[in-house]
XYZ file of C-alpha atoms in Angstrom:
568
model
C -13.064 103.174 -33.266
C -9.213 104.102 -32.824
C -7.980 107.494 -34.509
C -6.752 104.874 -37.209
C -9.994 103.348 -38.347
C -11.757 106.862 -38.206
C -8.974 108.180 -40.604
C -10.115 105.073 -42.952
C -13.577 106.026 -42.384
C -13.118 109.426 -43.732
C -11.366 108.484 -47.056
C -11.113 104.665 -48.726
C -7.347 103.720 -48.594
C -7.105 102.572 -52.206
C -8.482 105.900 -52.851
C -5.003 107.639 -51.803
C -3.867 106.404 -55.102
C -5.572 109.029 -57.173
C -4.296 111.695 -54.290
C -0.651 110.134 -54.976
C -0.780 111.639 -58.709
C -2.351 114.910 -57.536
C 0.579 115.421 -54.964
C 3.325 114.392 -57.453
C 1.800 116.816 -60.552
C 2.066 119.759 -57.937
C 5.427 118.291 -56.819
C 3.664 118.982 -52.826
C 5.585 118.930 -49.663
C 4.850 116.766 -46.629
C 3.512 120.209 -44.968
C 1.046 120.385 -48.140
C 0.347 117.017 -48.189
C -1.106 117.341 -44.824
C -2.571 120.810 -45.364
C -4.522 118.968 -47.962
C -6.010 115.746 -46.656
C -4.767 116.064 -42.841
C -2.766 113.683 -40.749
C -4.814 110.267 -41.975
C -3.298 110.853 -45.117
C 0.100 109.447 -43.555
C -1.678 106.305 -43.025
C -3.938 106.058 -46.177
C -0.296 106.796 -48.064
C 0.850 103.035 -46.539
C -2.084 101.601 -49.149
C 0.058 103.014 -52.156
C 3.414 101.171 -50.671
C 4.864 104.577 -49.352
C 5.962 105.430 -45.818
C 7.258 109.009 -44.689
C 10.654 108.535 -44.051
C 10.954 109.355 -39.834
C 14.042 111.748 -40.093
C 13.599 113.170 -43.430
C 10.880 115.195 -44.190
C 9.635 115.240 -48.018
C 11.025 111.690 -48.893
C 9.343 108.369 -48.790
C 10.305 104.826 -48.515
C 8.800 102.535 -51.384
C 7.679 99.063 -51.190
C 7.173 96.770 -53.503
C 5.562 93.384 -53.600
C 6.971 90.584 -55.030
C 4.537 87.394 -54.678
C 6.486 84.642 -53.511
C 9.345 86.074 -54.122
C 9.293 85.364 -58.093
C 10.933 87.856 -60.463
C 11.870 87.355 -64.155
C 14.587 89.090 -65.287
C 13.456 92.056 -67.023
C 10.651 92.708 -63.238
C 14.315 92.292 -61.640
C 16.155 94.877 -63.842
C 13.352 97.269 -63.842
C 13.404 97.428 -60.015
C 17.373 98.207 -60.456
C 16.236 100.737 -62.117
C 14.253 102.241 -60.595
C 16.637 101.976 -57.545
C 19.369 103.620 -59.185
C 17.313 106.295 -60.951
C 15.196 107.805 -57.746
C 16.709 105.895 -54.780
C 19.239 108.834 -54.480
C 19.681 110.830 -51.171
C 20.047 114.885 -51.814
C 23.677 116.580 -51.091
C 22.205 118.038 -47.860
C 21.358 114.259 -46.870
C 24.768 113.050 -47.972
C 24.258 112.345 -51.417
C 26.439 109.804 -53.049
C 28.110 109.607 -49.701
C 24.726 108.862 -47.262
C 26.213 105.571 -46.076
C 29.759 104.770 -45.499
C 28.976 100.727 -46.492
C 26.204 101.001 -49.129
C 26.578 104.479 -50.973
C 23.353 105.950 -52.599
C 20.730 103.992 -54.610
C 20.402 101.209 -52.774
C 17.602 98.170 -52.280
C 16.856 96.019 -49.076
C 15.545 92.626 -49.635
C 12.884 92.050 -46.929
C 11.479 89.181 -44.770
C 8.257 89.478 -46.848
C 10.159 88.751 -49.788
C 9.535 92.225 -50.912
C 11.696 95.283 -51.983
C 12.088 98.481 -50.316
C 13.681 101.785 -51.600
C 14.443 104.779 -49.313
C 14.598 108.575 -50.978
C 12.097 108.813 -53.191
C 10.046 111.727 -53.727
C 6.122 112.164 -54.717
C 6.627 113.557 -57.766
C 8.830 110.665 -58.927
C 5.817 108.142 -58.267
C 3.867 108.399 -61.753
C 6.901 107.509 -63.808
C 8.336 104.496 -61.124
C 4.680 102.979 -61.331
C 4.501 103.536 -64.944
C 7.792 101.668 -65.209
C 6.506 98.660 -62.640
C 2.727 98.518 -64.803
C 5.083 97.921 -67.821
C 6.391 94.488 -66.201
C 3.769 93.697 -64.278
C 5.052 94.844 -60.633
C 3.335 96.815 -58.070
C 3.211 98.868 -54.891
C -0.613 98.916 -54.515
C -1.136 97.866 -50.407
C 2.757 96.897 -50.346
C 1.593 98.295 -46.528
C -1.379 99.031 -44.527
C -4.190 97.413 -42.881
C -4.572 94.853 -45.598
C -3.238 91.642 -47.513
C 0.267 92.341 -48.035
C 2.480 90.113 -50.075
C 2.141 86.605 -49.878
C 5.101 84.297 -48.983
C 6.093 81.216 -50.581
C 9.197 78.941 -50.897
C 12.147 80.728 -52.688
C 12.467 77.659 -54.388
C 8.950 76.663 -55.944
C 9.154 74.293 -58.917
C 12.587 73.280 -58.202
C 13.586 71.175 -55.475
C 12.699 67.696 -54.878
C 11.569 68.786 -50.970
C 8.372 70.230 -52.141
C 4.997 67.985 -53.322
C 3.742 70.514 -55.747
C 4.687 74.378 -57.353
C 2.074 76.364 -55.262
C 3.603 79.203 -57.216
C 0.228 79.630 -59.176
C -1.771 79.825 -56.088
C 0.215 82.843 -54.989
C -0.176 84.705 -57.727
C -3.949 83.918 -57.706
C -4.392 84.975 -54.385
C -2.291 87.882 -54.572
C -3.973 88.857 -57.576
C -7.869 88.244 -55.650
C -6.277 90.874 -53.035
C -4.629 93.220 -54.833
C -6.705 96.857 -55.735
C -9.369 94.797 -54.164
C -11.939 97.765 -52.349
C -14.124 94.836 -50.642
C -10.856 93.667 -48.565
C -8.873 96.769 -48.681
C -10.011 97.849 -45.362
C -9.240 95.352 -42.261
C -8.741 96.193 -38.486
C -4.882 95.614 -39.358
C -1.994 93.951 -41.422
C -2.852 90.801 -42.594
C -0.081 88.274 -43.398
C -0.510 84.825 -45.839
C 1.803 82.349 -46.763
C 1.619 79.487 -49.320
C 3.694 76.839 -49.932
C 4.162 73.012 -51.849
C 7.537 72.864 -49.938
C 7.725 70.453 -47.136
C 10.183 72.160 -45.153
C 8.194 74.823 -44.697
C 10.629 77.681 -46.319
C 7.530 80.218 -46.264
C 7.042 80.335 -42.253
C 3.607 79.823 -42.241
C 4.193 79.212 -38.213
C 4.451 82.651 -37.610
C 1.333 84.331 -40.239
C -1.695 85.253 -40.292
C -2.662 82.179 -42.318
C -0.469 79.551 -43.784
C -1.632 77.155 -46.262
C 1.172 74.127 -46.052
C 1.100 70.670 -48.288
C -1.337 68.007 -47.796
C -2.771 64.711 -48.991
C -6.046 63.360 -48.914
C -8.159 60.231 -49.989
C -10.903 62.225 -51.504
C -13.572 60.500 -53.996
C -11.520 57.104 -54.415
C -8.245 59.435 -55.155
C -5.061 60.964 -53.507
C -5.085 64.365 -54.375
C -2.998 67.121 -53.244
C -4.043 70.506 -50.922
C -3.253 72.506 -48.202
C -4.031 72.438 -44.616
C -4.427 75.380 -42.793
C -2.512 76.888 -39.823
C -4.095 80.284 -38.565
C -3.302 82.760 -35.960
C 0.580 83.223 -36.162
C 2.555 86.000 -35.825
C 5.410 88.404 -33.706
C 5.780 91.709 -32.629
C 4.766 92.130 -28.994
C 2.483 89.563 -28.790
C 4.180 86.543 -30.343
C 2.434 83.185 -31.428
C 3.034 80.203 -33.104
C -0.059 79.489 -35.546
C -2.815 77.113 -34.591
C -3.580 73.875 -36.984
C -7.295 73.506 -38.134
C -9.278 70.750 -39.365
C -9.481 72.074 -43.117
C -8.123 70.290 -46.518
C -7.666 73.306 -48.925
C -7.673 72.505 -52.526
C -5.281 74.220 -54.644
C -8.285 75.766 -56.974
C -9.994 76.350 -53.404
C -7.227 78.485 -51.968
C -8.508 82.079 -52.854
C -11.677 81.254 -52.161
C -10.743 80.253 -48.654
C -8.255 82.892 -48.177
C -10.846 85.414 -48.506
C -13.458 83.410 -46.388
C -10.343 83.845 -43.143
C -10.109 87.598 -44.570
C -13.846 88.040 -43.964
C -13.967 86.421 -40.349
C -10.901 89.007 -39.540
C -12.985 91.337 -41.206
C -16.509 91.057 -39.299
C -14.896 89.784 -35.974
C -11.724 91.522 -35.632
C -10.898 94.737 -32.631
C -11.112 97.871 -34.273
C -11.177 99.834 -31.044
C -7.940 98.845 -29.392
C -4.861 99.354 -32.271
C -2.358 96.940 -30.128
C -4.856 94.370 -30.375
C -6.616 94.331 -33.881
C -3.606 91.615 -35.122
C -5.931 88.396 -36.002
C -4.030 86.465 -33.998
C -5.485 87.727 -30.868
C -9.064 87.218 -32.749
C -7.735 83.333 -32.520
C -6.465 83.511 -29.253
C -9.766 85.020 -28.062
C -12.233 82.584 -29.914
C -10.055 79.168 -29.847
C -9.253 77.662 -33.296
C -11.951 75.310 -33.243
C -14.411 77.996 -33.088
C -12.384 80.242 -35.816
C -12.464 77.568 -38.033
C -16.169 77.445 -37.823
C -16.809 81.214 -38.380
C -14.584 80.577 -41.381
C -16.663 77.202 -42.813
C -19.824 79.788 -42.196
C -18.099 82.417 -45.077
C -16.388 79.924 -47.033
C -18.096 79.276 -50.506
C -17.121 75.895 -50.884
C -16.693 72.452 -49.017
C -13.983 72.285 -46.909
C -12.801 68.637 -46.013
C -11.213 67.580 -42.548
C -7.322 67.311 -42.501
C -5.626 64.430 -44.540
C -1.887 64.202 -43.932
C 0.445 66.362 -43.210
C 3.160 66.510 -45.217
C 5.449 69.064 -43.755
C 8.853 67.661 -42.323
C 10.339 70.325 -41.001
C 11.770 74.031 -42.060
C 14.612 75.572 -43.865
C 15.977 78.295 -42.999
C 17.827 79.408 -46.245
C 18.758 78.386 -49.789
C 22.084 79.393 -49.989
C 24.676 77.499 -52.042
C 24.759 75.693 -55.111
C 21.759 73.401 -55.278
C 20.723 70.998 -57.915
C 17.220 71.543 -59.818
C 14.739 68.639 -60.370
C 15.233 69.705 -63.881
C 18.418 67.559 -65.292
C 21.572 69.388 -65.700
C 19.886 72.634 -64.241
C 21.449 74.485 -60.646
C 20.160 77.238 -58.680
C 22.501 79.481 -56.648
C 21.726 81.066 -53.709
C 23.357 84.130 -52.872
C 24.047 85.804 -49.204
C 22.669 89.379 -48.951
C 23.916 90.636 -45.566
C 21.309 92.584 -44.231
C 19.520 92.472 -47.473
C 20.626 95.702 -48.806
C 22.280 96.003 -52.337
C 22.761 98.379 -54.740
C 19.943 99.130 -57.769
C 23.488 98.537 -60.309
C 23.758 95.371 -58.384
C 20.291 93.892 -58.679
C 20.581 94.720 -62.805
C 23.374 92.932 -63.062
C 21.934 90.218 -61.327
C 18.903 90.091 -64.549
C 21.328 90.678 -66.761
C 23.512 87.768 -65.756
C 20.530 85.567 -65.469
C 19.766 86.256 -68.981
C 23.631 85.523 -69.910
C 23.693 82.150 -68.161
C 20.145 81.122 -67.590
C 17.739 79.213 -69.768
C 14.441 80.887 -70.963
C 12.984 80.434 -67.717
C 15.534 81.590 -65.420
C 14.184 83.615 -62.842
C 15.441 85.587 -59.811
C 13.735 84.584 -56.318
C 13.968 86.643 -52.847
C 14.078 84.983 -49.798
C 12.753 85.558 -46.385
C 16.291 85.475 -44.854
C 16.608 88.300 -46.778
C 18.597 87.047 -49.810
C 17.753 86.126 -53.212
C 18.152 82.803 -55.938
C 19.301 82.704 -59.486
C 17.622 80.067 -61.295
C 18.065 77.563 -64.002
C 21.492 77.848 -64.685
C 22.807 74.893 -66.682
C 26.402 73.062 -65.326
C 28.310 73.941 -67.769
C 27.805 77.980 -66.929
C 27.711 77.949 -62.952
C 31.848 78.901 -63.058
C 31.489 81.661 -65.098
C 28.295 82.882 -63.096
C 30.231 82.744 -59.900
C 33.230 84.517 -61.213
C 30.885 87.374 -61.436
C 31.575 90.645 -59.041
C 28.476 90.244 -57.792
C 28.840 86.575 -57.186
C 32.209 87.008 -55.400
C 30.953 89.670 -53.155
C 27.517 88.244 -52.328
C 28.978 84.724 -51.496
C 27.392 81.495 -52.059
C 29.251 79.642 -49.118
C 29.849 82.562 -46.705
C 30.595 82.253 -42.479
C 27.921 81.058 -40.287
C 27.246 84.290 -39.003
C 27.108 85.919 -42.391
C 24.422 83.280 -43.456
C 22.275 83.844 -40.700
C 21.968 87.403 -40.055
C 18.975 89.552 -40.765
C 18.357 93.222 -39.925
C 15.716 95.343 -39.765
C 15.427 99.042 -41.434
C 16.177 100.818 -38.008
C 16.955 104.124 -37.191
C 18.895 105.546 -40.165
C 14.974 105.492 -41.839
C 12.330 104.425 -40.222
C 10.111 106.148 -37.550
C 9.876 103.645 -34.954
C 13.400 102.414 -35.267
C 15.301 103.494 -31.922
C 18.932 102.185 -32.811
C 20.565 101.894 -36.020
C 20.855 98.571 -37.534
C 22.228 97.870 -41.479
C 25.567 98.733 -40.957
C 25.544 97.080 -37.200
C 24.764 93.636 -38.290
C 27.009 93.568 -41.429
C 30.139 94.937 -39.231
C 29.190 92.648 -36.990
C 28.435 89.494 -38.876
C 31.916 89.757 -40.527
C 33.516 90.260 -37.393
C 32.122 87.262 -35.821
C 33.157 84.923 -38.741
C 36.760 86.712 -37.874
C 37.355 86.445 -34.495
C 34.242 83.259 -33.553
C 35.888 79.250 -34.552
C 32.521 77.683 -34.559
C 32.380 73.968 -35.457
C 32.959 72.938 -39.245
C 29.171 71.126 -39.208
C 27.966 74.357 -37.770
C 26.571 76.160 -41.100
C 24.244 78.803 -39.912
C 23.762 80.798 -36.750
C 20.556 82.724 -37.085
C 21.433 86.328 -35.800
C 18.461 88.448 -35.982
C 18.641 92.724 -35.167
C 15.062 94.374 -34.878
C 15.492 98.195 -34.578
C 12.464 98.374 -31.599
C 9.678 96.072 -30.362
C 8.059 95.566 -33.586
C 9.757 92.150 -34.944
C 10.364 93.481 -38.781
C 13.555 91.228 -38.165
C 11.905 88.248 -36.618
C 14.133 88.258 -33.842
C 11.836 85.608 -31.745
C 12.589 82.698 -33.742
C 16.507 83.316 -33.933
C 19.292 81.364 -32.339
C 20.242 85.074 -31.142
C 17.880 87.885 -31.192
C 18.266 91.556 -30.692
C 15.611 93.896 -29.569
C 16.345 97.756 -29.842
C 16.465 100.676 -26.694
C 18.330 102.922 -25.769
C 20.554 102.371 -22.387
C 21.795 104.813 -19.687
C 25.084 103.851 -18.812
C 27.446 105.168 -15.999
C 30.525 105.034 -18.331
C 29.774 107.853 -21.262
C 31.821 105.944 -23.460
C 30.157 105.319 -27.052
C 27.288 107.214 -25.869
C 25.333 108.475 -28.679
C 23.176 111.117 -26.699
C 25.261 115.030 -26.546
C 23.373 116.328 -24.047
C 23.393 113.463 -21.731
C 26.285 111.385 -22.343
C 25.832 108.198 -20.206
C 22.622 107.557 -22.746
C 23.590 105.132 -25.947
C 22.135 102.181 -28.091
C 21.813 99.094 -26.468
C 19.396 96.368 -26.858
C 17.715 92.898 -25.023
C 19.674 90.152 -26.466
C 17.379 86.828 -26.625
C 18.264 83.412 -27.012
C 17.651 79.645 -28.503
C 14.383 81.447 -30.868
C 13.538 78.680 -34.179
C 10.655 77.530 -36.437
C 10.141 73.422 -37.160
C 9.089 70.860 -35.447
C 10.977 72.014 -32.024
C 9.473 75.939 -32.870
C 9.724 77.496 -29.975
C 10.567 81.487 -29.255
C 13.421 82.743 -27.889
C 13.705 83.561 -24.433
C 15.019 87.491 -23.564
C 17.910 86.314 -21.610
C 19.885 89.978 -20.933
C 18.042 93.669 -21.000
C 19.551 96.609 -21.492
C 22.841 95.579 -22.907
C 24.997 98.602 -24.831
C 25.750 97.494 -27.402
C 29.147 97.744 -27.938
C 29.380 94.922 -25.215
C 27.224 92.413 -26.917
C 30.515 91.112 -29.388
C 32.078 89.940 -26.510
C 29.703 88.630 -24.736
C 28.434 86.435 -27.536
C 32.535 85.556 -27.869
C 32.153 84.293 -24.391
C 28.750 82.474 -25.471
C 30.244 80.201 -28.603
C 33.394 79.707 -26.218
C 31.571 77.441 -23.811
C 28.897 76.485 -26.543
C 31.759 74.986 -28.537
C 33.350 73.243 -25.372
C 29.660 71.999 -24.013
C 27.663 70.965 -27.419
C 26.806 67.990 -27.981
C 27.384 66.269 -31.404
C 25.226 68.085 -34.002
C 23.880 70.266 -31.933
C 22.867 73.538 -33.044
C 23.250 76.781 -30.656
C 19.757 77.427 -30.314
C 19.177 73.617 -29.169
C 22.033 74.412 -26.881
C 20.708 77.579 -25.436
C 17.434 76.099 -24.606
C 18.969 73.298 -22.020
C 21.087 75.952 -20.286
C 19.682 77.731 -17.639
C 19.137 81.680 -18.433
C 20.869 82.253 -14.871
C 23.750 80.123 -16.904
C 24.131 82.106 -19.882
C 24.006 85.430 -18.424
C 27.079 84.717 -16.005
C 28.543 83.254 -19.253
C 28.409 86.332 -20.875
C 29.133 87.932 -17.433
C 32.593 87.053 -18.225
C 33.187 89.160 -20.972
C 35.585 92.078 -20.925
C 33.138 94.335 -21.298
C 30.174 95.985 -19.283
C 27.297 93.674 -20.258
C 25.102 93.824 -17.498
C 25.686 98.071 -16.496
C 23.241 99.409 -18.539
C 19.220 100.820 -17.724
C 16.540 100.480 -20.308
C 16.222 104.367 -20.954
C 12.525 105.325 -21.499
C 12.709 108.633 -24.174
């Protein structure tokens, strides 16, 4: 077994709860934390949704699950909250002042459609869980080698692209998984998604498991299910999911989930850590043969594959969008970078329950942004006249729409450059100085801190990849004792999910990155002379050579191509 597994040997994860409230009576350090229960307990910790912060010893980073993305408004002004209340960096850390863009007491919206919160300390954990039990949230196995939160459209029960809510099949899964000892404990993360929409909103190319809409002629009747893709995922091993010949019913969906968690769980590596992700378990067995292990564990019939009815995928929601309800609109708002202020969300509940009907309902997307629901006509000027509303736009630039980042270095411990503030400077700056064409909506501009794909960068019409870069010109260098070392990143290129899914390819290496604005300016330059009509930039990048695009951005002002991958 890897150090990892042994640490889960010695102590149940779930158990860590009960630990949490110990360490948070005695208000205990991170040097008596691990005086107490040793180094495992940093790992154990994930299972209660907390992660050591990497720069700041004694404070935590809190996730929280949202299934599908669903809040009402009271779960959405609790987590404001809760945000405001304990999110709050210390003087010595800053303190109101932490972050020249953001403040204190912010939120980031993630590409699980979760919620993470940065400062909090042990002993505040009783009273935020108390607070979350009250509404019905939690952070139970927000992280660790287990389920975490399961995706789903944004949009569930209320566009006219989807066949059927699959809403309530979330929450039942997520509910079978949740505090659950028996499946607690797998060789790693495990990622499901579960959607009714046919345009695929919840990625289920690029999960563990992804249960996507279906029909099939069962018992002299059409009748509505899932089928099954298995074996996606990113990070450093990236692949697109594998289809197998299963028809899920929707009161069959737990029971299935849990019959694919129990194959991971027999079958999966627990010796080698970078390969324990169950899409190598795929990879190594074929899907045809995965699909049988599962059929073996599965307590009910499975029928072959019916048809498909997945068209395609969308990316986003933003905008004004008509409901399938008459005289109802949802609005989609742009979070750049995801990150908001706790004051922020609260208003966001409280104006749902100003303009909403009784089942308004706040949704969070995996582009990192969220939806305000079932808001009749008559109220959508009043609701966009909001501040919130005016500053997180409903029709903002292309690059705006499209651009997701990563926690990075300002937080977390893998994170080798910083990232927030880097994609929102840089997002507004491209809408500023970029003319992209008017039927150009979104450009899909993805910034992962390191290797480990928390921004999806692989299925981005531009993805970043975090290093740091030794440079002969010291300028912008972030390193004091050596000053030709700075941030820089591998910039990739013509990444999407759909019918033409495909990852990006890592076109430049070692780029600092205070050259990567103009090379991309050099990039949309020709893109916008050379594209064909309709044609998106990823579709674009893929039929240009890579030898192509790098003397494109060769041209820049700038020293694109000067930098060294920096190991340390």
């Amino acid at each position: 077994m890897n150090t990892v597994e042994r640490w889960k040997q010695e102590q149940h994860p779930l158990d860590v709860i009960e630990n949490v409230y110990e360490y948070a009576e005695g208000n205990f350090s991170f040097e008596e934390i691990e005086a107490r229960a040793g180094d495992g307990e940093w790992e154990r910790l994930k299972w209660a949704g907390m992660y050591a912060h990497g720069r700041q010893d004694d404070y935590f980073m809190l996730r929280t699950k949202v299934p599908g993305g669903f809040l009402t408004p009271a779960q959405a002004e609790a987590i404001g909250t809760v945000a405001d209340e304990y999110a709050t960096a210390p003087e010595e850390h800053g303190g109101e002042a932490q972050n020249e863009i953001w403040g204190d007491a912010f939120l980031d919206i993630t590409t699980r459609q979760d919620i993470q919160m940065h400062w909090i300390e042990v002993t505040d954990i009783p009273a935020i869980w108390d607070t979350y039990e009250a509404v019905g949230l939690t952070t139970i196995q927000g992280c660790g080698d287990s389920a975490r939160n399961v995706l789903g459209c944004p949009a569930a029960g209320l566009d006219d692209h989807e066949c059927f809510d699959a809403q309530p099949v979330i929450d039942a899964v997520s509910d079978f998984f949740t505090n659950n000892r028996e499946y607690a404990n797998l060789p790693r993360k495990f990622k499901m998604t579960i959607t009714g929409c046919q345009e695929d909103c919840a990625q289920s190319q690029i999960n563990d498991v992804g249960l996507v809409p279906a029909r099939k002629h069962v018992d002299g009747e059409d009748i509505y299910g899932f089928h099954a893709r298995v074996g996606g995922g990113l990070s450093d091993g990236p692949r697109m999911a594998s289809n197998i010949d299963v028809f899920v019913r929707p009161e069959d969906a737990v029971e299935f989930c849990r019959a694919v968690t129990q194959t991971f769980k027999e079958l999966g590596d627990r010796n080698n850590r970078g390969l324990c992700r169950m899409r190598y378990l795929v990879q190594q067995m074929g899907p045809s043969t995965f699909e049988a292990a599962v059929r073996d564990r599965c307590d009910v019939d499975l029928h072959s594959r019916g048809q498909d009815l997945t068209r395609g995928y969308r990316g986003d929601h933003v905008g004004v969008h008509p409901q399938k309800q008459d005289g109802l609109f949802y609005v989609g708002f742009n979070v750049i970078a995801g990150r908001m202020g706790g004051d922020e969300l609260t208003a966001v509940a409280q104006a749902a329950k100003k303009y909403g009907t009784d089942d308004t309902s706040i949704r969070l997307a995996t582009d990192q942004n969220f939806l305000l629901t079932h808001i009749p006509e008559d109220n959508l000027s009043a609701l966009l006249n909001e501040p919130f509303a005016r500053k997180y736009e409903h029709d903002p630039g292309p690059f705006a729409r499209g651009v997701v980042g990563c926690t990075g270095s300002e937080f977390c411990n893998y994170g080798i450059i910083e990232t927030k503030k880097r994609v929102y400077r840089w997002a507004r700056a491209l809408d500023r100085q970029i003319v992209t064409p008017d039927d150009l909506a979104v450009v899909r501009m993805h910034m992962s801190g390191c290797s480990a794909s928390c921004a999806q960068p692989q299925i981005a019409d531009i993805g970043f990849r975090g290093e740091t870069v030794a440079v002969d010109d010291s300028e912008g260098s972030t390193n004091e004792e050596s000053g030709n070392i700075t941030e820089g990143m591998d910039v990739g290129l013509g990444g999407s999910l759909g019918t033409d899914n495909q990852f990006l390819d890592w076109v430049a290496h070692a780029v600092p990155a205070q050259a990567v604005i103009p090379a991309l300016q050099q990039l949309f330059t020709v893109f916008t002379e050379e594209r064909d009509p309709g044609e998106r930039f990823y579709e674009w990048a893929r039929r240009v050579s890579n030898d192509r695009l790098r003397r494109i951005m060769q041209r820049a002002n700038a020293n694109v191509f000067g930098g060294v991958a920096h190991d340390g």
